[in-house]
mmCIF file of C-alpha atoms in Angstrom:
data_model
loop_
_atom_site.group_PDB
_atom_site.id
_atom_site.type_symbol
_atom_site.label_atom_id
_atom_site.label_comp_id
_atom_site.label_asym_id
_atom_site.label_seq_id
_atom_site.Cartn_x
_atom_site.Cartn_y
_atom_site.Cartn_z
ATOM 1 C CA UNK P 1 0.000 0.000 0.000
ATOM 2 C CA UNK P 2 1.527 3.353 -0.626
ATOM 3 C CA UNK P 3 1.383 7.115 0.319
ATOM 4 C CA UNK P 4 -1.876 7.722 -1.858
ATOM 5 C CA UNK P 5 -3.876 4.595 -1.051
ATOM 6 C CA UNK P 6 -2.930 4.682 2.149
ATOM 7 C CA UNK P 7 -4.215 8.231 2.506
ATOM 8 C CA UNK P 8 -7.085 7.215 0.328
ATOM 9 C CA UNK P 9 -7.792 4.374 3.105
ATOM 10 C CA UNK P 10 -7.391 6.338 6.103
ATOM 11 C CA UNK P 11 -9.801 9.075 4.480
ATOM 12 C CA UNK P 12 -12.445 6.828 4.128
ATOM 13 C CA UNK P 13 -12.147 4.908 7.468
ATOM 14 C CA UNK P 14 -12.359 8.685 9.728
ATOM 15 C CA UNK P 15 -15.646 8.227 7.655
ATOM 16 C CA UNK P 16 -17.046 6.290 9.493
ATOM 17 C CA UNK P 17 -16.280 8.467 12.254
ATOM 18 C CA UNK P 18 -18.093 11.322 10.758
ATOM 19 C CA UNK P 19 -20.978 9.107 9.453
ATOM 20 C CA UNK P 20 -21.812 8.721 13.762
ATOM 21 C CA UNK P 21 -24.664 10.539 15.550
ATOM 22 C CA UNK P 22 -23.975 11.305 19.028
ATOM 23 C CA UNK P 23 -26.593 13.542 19.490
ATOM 24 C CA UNK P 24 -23.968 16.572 19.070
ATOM 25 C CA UNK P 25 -24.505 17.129 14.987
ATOM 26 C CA UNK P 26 -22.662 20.165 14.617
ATOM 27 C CA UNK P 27 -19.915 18.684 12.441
ATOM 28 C CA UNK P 28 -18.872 19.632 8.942
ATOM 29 C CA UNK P 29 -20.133 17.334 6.424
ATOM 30 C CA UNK P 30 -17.561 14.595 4.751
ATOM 31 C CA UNK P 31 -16.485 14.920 0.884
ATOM 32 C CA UNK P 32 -18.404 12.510 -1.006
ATOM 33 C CA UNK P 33 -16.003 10.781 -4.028
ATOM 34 C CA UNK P 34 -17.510 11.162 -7.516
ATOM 35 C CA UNK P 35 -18.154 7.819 -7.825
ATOM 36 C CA UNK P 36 -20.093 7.659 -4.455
ATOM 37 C CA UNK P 37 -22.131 10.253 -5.911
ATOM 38 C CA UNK P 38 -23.142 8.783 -9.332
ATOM 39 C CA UNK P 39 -23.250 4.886 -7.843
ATOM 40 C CA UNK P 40 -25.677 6.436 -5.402
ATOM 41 C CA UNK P 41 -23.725 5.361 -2.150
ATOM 42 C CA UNK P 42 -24.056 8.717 -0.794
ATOM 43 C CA UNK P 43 -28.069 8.560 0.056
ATOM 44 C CA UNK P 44 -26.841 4.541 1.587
ATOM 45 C CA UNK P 45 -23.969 6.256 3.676
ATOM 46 C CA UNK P 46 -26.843 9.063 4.979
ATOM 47 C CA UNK P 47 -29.116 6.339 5.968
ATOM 48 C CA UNK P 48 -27.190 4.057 7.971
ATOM 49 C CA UNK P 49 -25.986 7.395 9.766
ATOM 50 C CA UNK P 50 -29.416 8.372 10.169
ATOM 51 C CA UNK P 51 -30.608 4.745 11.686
ATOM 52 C CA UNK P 52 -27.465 4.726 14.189
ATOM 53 C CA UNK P 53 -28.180 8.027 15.125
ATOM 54 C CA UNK P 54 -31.683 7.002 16.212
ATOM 55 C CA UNK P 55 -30.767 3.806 18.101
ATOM 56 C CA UNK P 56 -27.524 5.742 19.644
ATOM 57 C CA UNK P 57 -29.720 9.057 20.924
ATOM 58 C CA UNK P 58 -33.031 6.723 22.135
ATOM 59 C CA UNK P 59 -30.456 4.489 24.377
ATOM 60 C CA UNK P 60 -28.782 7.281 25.524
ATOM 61 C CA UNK P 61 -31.902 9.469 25.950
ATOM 62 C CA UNK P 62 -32.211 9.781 29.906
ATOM 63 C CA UNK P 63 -28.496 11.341 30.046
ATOM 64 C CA UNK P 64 -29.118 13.207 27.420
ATOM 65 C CA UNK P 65 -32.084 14.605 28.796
ATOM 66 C CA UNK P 66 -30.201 14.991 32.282
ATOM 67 C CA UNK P 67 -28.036 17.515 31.114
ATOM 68 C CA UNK P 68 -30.985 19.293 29.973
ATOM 69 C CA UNK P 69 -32.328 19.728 33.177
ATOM 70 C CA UNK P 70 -28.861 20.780 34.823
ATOM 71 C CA UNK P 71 -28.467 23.192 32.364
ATOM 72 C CA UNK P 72 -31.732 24.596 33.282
ATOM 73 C CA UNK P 73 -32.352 23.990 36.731
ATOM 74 C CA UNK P 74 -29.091 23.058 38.274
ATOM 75 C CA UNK P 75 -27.452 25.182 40.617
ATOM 76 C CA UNK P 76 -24.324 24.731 42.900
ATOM 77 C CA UNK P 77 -26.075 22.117 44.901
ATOM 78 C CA UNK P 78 -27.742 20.418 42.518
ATOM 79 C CA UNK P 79 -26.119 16.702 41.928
ATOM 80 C CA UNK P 80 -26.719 14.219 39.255
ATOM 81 C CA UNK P 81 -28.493 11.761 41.802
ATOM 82 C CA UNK P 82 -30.635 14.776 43.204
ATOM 83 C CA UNK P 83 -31.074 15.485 39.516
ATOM 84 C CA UNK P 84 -32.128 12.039 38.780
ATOM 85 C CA UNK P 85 -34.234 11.380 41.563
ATOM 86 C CA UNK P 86 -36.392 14.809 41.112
ATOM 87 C CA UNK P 87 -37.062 13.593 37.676
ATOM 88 C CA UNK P 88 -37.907 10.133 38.449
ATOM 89 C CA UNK P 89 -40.594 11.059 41.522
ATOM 90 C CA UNK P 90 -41.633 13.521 38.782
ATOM 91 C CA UNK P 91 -42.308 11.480 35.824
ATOM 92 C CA UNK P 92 -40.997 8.243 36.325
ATOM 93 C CA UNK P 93 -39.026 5.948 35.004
ATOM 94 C CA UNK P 94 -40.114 7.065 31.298
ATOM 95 C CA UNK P 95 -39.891 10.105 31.703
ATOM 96 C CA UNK P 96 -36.311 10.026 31.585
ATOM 97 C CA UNK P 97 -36.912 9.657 27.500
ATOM 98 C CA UNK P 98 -39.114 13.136 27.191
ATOM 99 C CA UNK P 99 -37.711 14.723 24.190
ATOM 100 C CA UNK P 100 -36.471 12.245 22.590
ATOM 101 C CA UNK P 101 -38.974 11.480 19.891
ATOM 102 C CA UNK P 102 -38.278 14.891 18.386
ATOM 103 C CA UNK P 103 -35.283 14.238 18.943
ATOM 104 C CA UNK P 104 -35.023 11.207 16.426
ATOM 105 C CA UNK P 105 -37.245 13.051 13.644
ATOM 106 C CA UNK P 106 -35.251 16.132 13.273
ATOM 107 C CA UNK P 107 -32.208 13.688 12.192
ATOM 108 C CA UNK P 108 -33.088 13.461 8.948
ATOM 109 C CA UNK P 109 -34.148 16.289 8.071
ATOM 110 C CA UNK P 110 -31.009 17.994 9.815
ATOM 111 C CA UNK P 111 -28.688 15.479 7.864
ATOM 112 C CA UNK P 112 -30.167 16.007 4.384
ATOM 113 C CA UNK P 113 -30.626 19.953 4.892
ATOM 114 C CA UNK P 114 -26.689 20.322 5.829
ATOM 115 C CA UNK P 115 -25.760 18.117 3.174
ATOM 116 C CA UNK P 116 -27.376 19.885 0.192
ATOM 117 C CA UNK P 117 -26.101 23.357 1.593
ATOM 118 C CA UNK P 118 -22.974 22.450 2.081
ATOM 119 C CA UNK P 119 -22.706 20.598 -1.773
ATOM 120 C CA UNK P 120 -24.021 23.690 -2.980
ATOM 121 C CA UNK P 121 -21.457 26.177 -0.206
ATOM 122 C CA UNK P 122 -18.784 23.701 -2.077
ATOM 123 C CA UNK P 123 -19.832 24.995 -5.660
ATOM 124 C CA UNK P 124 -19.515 28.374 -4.888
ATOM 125 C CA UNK P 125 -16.550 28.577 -3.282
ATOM 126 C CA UNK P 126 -14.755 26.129 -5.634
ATOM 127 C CA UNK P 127 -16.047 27.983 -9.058
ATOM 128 C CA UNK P 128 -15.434 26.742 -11.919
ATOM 129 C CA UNK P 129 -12.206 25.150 -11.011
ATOM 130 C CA UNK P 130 -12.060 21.454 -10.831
ATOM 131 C CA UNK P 131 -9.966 20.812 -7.318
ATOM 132 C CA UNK P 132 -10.383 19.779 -3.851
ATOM 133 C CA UNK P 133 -10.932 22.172 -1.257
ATOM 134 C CA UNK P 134 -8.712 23.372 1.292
ATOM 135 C CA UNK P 135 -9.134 22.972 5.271
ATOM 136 C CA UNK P 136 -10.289 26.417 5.262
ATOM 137 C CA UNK P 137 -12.055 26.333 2.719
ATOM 138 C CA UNK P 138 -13.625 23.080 3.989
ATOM 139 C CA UNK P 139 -14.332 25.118 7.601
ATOM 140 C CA UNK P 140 -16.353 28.068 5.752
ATOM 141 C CA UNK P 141 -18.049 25.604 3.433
ATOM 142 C CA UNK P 142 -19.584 23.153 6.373
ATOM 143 C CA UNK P 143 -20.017 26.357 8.815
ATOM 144 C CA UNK P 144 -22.607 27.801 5.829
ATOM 145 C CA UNK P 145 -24.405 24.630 5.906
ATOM 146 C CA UNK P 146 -24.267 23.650 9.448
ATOM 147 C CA UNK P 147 -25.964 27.383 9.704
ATOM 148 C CA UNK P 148 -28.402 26.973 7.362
ATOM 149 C CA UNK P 149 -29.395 23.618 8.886
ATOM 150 C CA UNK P 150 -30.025 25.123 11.755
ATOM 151 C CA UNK P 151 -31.729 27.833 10.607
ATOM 152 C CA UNK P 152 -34.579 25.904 9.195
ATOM 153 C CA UNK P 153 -34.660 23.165 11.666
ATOM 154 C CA UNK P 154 -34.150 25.074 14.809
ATOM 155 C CA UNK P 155 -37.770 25.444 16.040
ATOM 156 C CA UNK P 156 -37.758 21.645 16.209
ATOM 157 C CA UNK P 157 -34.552 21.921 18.725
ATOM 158 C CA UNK P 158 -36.656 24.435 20.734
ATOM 159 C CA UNK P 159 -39.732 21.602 21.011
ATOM 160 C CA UNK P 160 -37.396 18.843 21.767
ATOM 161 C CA UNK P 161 -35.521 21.229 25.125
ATOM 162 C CA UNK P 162 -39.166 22.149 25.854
ATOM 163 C CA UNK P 163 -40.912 18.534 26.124
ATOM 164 C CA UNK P 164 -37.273 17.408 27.812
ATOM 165 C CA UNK P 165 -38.213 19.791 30.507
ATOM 166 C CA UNK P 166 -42.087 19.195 30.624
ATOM 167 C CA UNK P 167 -44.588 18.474 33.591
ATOM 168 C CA UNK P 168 -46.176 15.304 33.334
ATOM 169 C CA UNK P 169 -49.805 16.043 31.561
ATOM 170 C CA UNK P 170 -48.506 19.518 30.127
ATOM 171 C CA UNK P 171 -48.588 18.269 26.384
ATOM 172 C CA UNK P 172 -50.218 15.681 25.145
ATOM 173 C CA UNK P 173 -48.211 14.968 21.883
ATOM 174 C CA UNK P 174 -45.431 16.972 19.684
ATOM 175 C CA UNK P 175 -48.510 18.414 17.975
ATOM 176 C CA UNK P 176 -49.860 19.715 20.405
ATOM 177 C CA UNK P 177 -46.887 21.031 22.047
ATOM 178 C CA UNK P 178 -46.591 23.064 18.637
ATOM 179 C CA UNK P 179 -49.901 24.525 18.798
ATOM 180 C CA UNK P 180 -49.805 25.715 22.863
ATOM 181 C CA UNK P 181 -46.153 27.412 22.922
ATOM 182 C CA UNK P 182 -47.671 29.657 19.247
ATOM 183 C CA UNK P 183 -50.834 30.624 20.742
ATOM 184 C CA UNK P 184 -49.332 30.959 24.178
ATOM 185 C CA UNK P 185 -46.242 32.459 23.071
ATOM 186 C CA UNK P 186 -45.933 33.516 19.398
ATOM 187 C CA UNK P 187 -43.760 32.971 16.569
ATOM 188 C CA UNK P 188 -40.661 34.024 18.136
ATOM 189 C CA UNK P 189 -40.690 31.376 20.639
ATOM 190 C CA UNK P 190 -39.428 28.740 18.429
ATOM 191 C CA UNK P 191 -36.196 30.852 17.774
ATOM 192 C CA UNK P 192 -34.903 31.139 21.239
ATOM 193 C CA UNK P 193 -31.210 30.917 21.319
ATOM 194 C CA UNK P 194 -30.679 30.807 17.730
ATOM 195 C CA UNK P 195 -27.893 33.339 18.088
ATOM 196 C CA UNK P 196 -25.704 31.336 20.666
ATOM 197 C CA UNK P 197 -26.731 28.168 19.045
ATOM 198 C CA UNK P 198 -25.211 29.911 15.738
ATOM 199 C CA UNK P 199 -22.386 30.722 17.434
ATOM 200 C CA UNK P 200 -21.555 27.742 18.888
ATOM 201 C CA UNK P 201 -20.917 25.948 15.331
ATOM 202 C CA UNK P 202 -17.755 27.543 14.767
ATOM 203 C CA UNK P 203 -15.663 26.560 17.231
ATOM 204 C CA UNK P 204 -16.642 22.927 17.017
ATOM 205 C CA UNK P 205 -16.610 22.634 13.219
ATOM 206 C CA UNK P 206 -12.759 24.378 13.385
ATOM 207 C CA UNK P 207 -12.091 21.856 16.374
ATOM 208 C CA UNK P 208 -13.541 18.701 14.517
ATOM 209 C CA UNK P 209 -11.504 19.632 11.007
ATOM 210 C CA UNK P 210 -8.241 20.438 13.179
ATOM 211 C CA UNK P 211 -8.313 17.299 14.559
ATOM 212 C CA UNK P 212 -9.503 15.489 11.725
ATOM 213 C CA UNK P 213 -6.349 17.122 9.625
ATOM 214 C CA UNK P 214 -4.016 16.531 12.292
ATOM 215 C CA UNK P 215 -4.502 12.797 12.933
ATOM 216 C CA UNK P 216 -4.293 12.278 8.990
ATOM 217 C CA UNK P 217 -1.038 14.160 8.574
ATOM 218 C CA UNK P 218 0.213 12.659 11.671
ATOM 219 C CA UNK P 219 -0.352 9.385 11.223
ATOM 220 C CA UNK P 220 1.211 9.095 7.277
ATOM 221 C CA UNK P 221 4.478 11.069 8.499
ATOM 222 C CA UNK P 222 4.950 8.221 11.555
ATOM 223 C CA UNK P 223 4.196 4.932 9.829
ATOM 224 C CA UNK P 224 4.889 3.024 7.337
ATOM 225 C CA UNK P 225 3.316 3.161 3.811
ATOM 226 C CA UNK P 226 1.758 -0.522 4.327
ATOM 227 C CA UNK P 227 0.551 -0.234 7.586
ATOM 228 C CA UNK P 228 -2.891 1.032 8.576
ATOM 229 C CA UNK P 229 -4.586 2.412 11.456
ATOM 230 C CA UNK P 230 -7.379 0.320 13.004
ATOM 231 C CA UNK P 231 -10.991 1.252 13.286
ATOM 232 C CA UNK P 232 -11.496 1.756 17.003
ATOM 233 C CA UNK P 233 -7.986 3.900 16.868
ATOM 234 C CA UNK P 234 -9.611 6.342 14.690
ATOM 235 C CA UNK P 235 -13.210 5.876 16.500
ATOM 236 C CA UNK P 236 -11.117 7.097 19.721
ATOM 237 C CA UNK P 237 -9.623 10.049 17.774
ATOM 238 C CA UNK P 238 -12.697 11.112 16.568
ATOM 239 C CA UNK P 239 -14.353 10.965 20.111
ATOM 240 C CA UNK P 240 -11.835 12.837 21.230
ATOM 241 C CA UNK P 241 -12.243 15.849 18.382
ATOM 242 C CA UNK P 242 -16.317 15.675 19.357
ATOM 243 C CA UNK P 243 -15.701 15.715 23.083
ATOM 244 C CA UNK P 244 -12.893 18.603 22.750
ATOM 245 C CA UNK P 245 -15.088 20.458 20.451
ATOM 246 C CA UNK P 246 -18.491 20.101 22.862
ATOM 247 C CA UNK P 247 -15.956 21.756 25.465
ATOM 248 C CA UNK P 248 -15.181 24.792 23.336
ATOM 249 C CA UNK P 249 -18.591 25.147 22.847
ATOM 250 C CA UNK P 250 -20.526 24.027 25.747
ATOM 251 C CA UNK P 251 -21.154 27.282 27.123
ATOM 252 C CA UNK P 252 -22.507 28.626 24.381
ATOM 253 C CA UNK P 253 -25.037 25.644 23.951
ATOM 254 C CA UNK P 254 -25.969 26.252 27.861
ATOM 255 C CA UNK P 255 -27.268 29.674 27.071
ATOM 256 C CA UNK P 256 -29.296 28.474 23.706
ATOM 257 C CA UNK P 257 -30.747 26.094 26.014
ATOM 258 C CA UNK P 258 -31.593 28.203 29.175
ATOM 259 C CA UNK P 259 -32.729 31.062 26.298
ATOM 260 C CA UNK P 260 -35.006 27.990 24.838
ATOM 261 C CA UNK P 261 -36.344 27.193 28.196
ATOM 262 C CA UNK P 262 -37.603 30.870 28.850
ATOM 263 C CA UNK P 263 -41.728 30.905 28.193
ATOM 264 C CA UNK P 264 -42.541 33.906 27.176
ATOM 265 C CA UNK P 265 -46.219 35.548 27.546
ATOM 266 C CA UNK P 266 -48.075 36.746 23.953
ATOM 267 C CA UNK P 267 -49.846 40.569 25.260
ATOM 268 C CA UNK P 268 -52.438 42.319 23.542
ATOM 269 C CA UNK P 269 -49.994 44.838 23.213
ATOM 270 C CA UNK P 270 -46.752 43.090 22.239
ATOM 271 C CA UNK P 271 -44.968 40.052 23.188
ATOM 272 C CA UNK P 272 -43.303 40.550 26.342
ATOM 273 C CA UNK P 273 -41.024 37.465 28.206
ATOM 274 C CA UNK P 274 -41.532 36.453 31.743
ATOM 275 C CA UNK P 275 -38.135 36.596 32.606
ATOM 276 C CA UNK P 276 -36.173 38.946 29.500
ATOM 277 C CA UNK P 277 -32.772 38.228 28.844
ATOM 278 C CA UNK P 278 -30.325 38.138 25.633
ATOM 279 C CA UNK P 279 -27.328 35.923 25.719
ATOM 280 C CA UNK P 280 -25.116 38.420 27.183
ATOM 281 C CA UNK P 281 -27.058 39.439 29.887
ATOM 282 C CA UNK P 282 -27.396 35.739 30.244
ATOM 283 C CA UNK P 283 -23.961 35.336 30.288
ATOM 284 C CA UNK P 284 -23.078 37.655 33.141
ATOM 285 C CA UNK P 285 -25.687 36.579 35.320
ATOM 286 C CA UNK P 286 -24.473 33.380 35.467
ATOM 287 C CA UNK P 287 -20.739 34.034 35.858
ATOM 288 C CA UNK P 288 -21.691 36.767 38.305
ATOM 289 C CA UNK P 289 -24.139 33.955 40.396
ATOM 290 C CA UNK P 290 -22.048 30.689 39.516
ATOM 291 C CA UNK P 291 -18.673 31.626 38.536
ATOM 292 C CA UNK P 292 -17.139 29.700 35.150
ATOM 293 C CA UNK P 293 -18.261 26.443 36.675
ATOM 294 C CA UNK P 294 -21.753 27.675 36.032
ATOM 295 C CA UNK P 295 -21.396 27.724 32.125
ATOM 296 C CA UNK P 296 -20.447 24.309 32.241
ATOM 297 C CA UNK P 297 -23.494 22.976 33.772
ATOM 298 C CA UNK P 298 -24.590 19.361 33.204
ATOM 299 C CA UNK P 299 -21.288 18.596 31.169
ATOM 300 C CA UNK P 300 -20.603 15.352 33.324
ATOM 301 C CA UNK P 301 -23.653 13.526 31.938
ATOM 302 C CA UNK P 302 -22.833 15.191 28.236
ATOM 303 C CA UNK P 303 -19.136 13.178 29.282
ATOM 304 C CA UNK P 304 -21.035 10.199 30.492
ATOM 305 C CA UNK P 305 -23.041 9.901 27.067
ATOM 306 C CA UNK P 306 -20.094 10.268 24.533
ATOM 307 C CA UNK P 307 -18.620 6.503 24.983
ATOM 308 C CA UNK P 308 -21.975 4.556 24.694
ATOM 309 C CA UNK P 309 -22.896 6.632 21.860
ATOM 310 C CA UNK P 310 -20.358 6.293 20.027
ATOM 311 C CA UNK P 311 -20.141 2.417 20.562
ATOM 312 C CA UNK P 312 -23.553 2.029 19.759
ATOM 313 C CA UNK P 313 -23.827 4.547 16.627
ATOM 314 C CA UNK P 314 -20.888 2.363 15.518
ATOM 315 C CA UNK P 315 -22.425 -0.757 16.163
ATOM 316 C CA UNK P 316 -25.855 -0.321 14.471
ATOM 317 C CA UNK P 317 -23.751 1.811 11.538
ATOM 318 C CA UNK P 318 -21.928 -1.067 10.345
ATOM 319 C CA UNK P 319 -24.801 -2.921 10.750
ATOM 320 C CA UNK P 320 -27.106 -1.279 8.455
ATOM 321 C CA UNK P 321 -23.340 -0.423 5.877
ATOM 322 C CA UNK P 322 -23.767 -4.007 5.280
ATOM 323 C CA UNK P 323 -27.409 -4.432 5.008
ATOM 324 C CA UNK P 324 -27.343 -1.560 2.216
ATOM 325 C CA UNK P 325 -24.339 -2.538 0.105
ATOM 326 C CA UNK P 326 -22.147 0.113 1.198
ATOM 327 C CA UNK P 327 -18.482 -1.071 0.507
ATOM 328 C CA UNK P 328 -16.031 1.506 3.210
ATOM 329 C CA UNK P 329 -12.844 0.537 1.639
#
């Protein structure tokens, strides 16, 4: 094997990587090959991601949806157990998986949203020149479509933080849900946080191409041409990029979801919120009340998720690779 198919290999195995739904989908999209694109293994790739995703966020739901509440509710006494058990006498013991139904549907659309912008983001910036794009030119490319995605899909992450965080008997389906927060709250509800939530894309799609760029280059200078990198090596790499990237940009995600959390009151005279605040006033109360710990509320169960998500995306991915056809090497 030499320099180019070894590159060629390792390119196609951090795939798989990027192909995984944690629950986290701020990444930039992966280069599909030409012939990927005409054989119609592109669509096959999408799917399998979009079936692991499912299985990986429903059986890691209840920490998922533990965060959630810490980032909401949690103060500097709160503990996961105190967290748990609240929830629990709540709910019960299925109400650890509110949220999570949305949670599942907004996958595809999300997936297939992103990767038509960010074909199209591709176009433009690469003209009419036939050649591959550069890091940064990969970075602006995904951070356009990543922000278009969640332009048009963000009122569905606004439903799933507000049925996470729901009283038992407050909604009695998505639908429903839907229909009570616009005539309760108007329009503008379902863009809550969208600023910070904007924001927050940039750091981890520079974080997840660094690292992605670095282990490539890295690994062909320090081996040999005919030796290549195992699966789980790169699957730990690539946990590593998303759980360095959710770091960077935990705090801002924090604020979208406090922001999304607010209810705000419709008026005869104008909408008016029950308890106003923009992301920087946001910001200072809770450094001023918490300190820098406070922005990083509920990252322990966000840690506690990463592992068995990625195992089980993994799992069910190469699962449903083989069931379609799709041929990673």
């Amino acid at each position: 094997m030499d320099i180019l198919d070894m590159d060629y290999y390792l390119h196609h195995v951090i795939k798989i990587y990027q192909y995984l739904d944690i629950g986290e989908d701020m990444n930039v999209p992966d280069d599909f090959t030409q012939n990927e694109m005409v054989t119609g293994m592109w669509w096959r790739h999408l799917v399998a991601g979009g079936v692991a995703g499912a299985v990986s966020r429903t059986c890691t739901a209840p920490l998922d949806r533990l965060k959630v509440y810490l980032q909401v509710h949690g103060t500097k006494s709160t503990s996961i157990k105190t967290c748990l058990q609240s929830m629990l006498h709540e709910g019960g013991f299925w109400s650890l998986w509110r949220g999570n139904g949305i949670n599942v549907l907004k996958i595809a659309p999300e997936s297939a949203i992103k990767f038509m912008a960010y074909e199209q983001a591709k176009c433009v910036i690469r003209g009419t020149q036939a050649r591959e794009l550069t890091i940064y030119e990969r970075f602006c490319a995904g951070s356009l479509a990543g922000g278009v995605s969640q332009t048009i899909i963000y009122p569905l992450e606004v439903m799933k933080t507000r049925l996470a965080l729901r009283k038992t008997g407050q909604y009695k389906s998505i639908v429903d849900a839907a229909r009570k927060i616009y005539l309760h709250e108007g329009p503008k509800s379902f863009y809550r946080g969208y600023v910070p939530n904007l924001l927050g894309i940039i750091p981890y799609a520079g974080i997840d191409l660094a690292v992605y760029e670095t282990l490539k280059n890295s690994y062909l200078r320090k081996h040999s041409s005919n030796e290549s990198p195992s699966v789980f090596l790169l699957l730990a790499c690539g946990t590593i990029s998303s759980t360095t990237g959710q770091v960077c940009s935990y705090p801002l995600a924090l604020v979208r979801t406090r922001l999304q959390a607010q209810v705000i009151t419709a008026q005869p005279g104008g909408t008016i919120a029950a308890h106003p605040s923009t992301m920087t006033s946001l910001i200072r109360e809770i450094f001023r009340n918490e300190g820098v710990s406070g922005l990083y509320r509920g990252l322990t169960p966000n840690f506690m998720k990463v592992a068995p998500a990625v195992a089980i995306s993994y799992a069910t991915y190469e699962r449903c690779r083989e069931t379609l056809g799709v041929n990673m090497t």
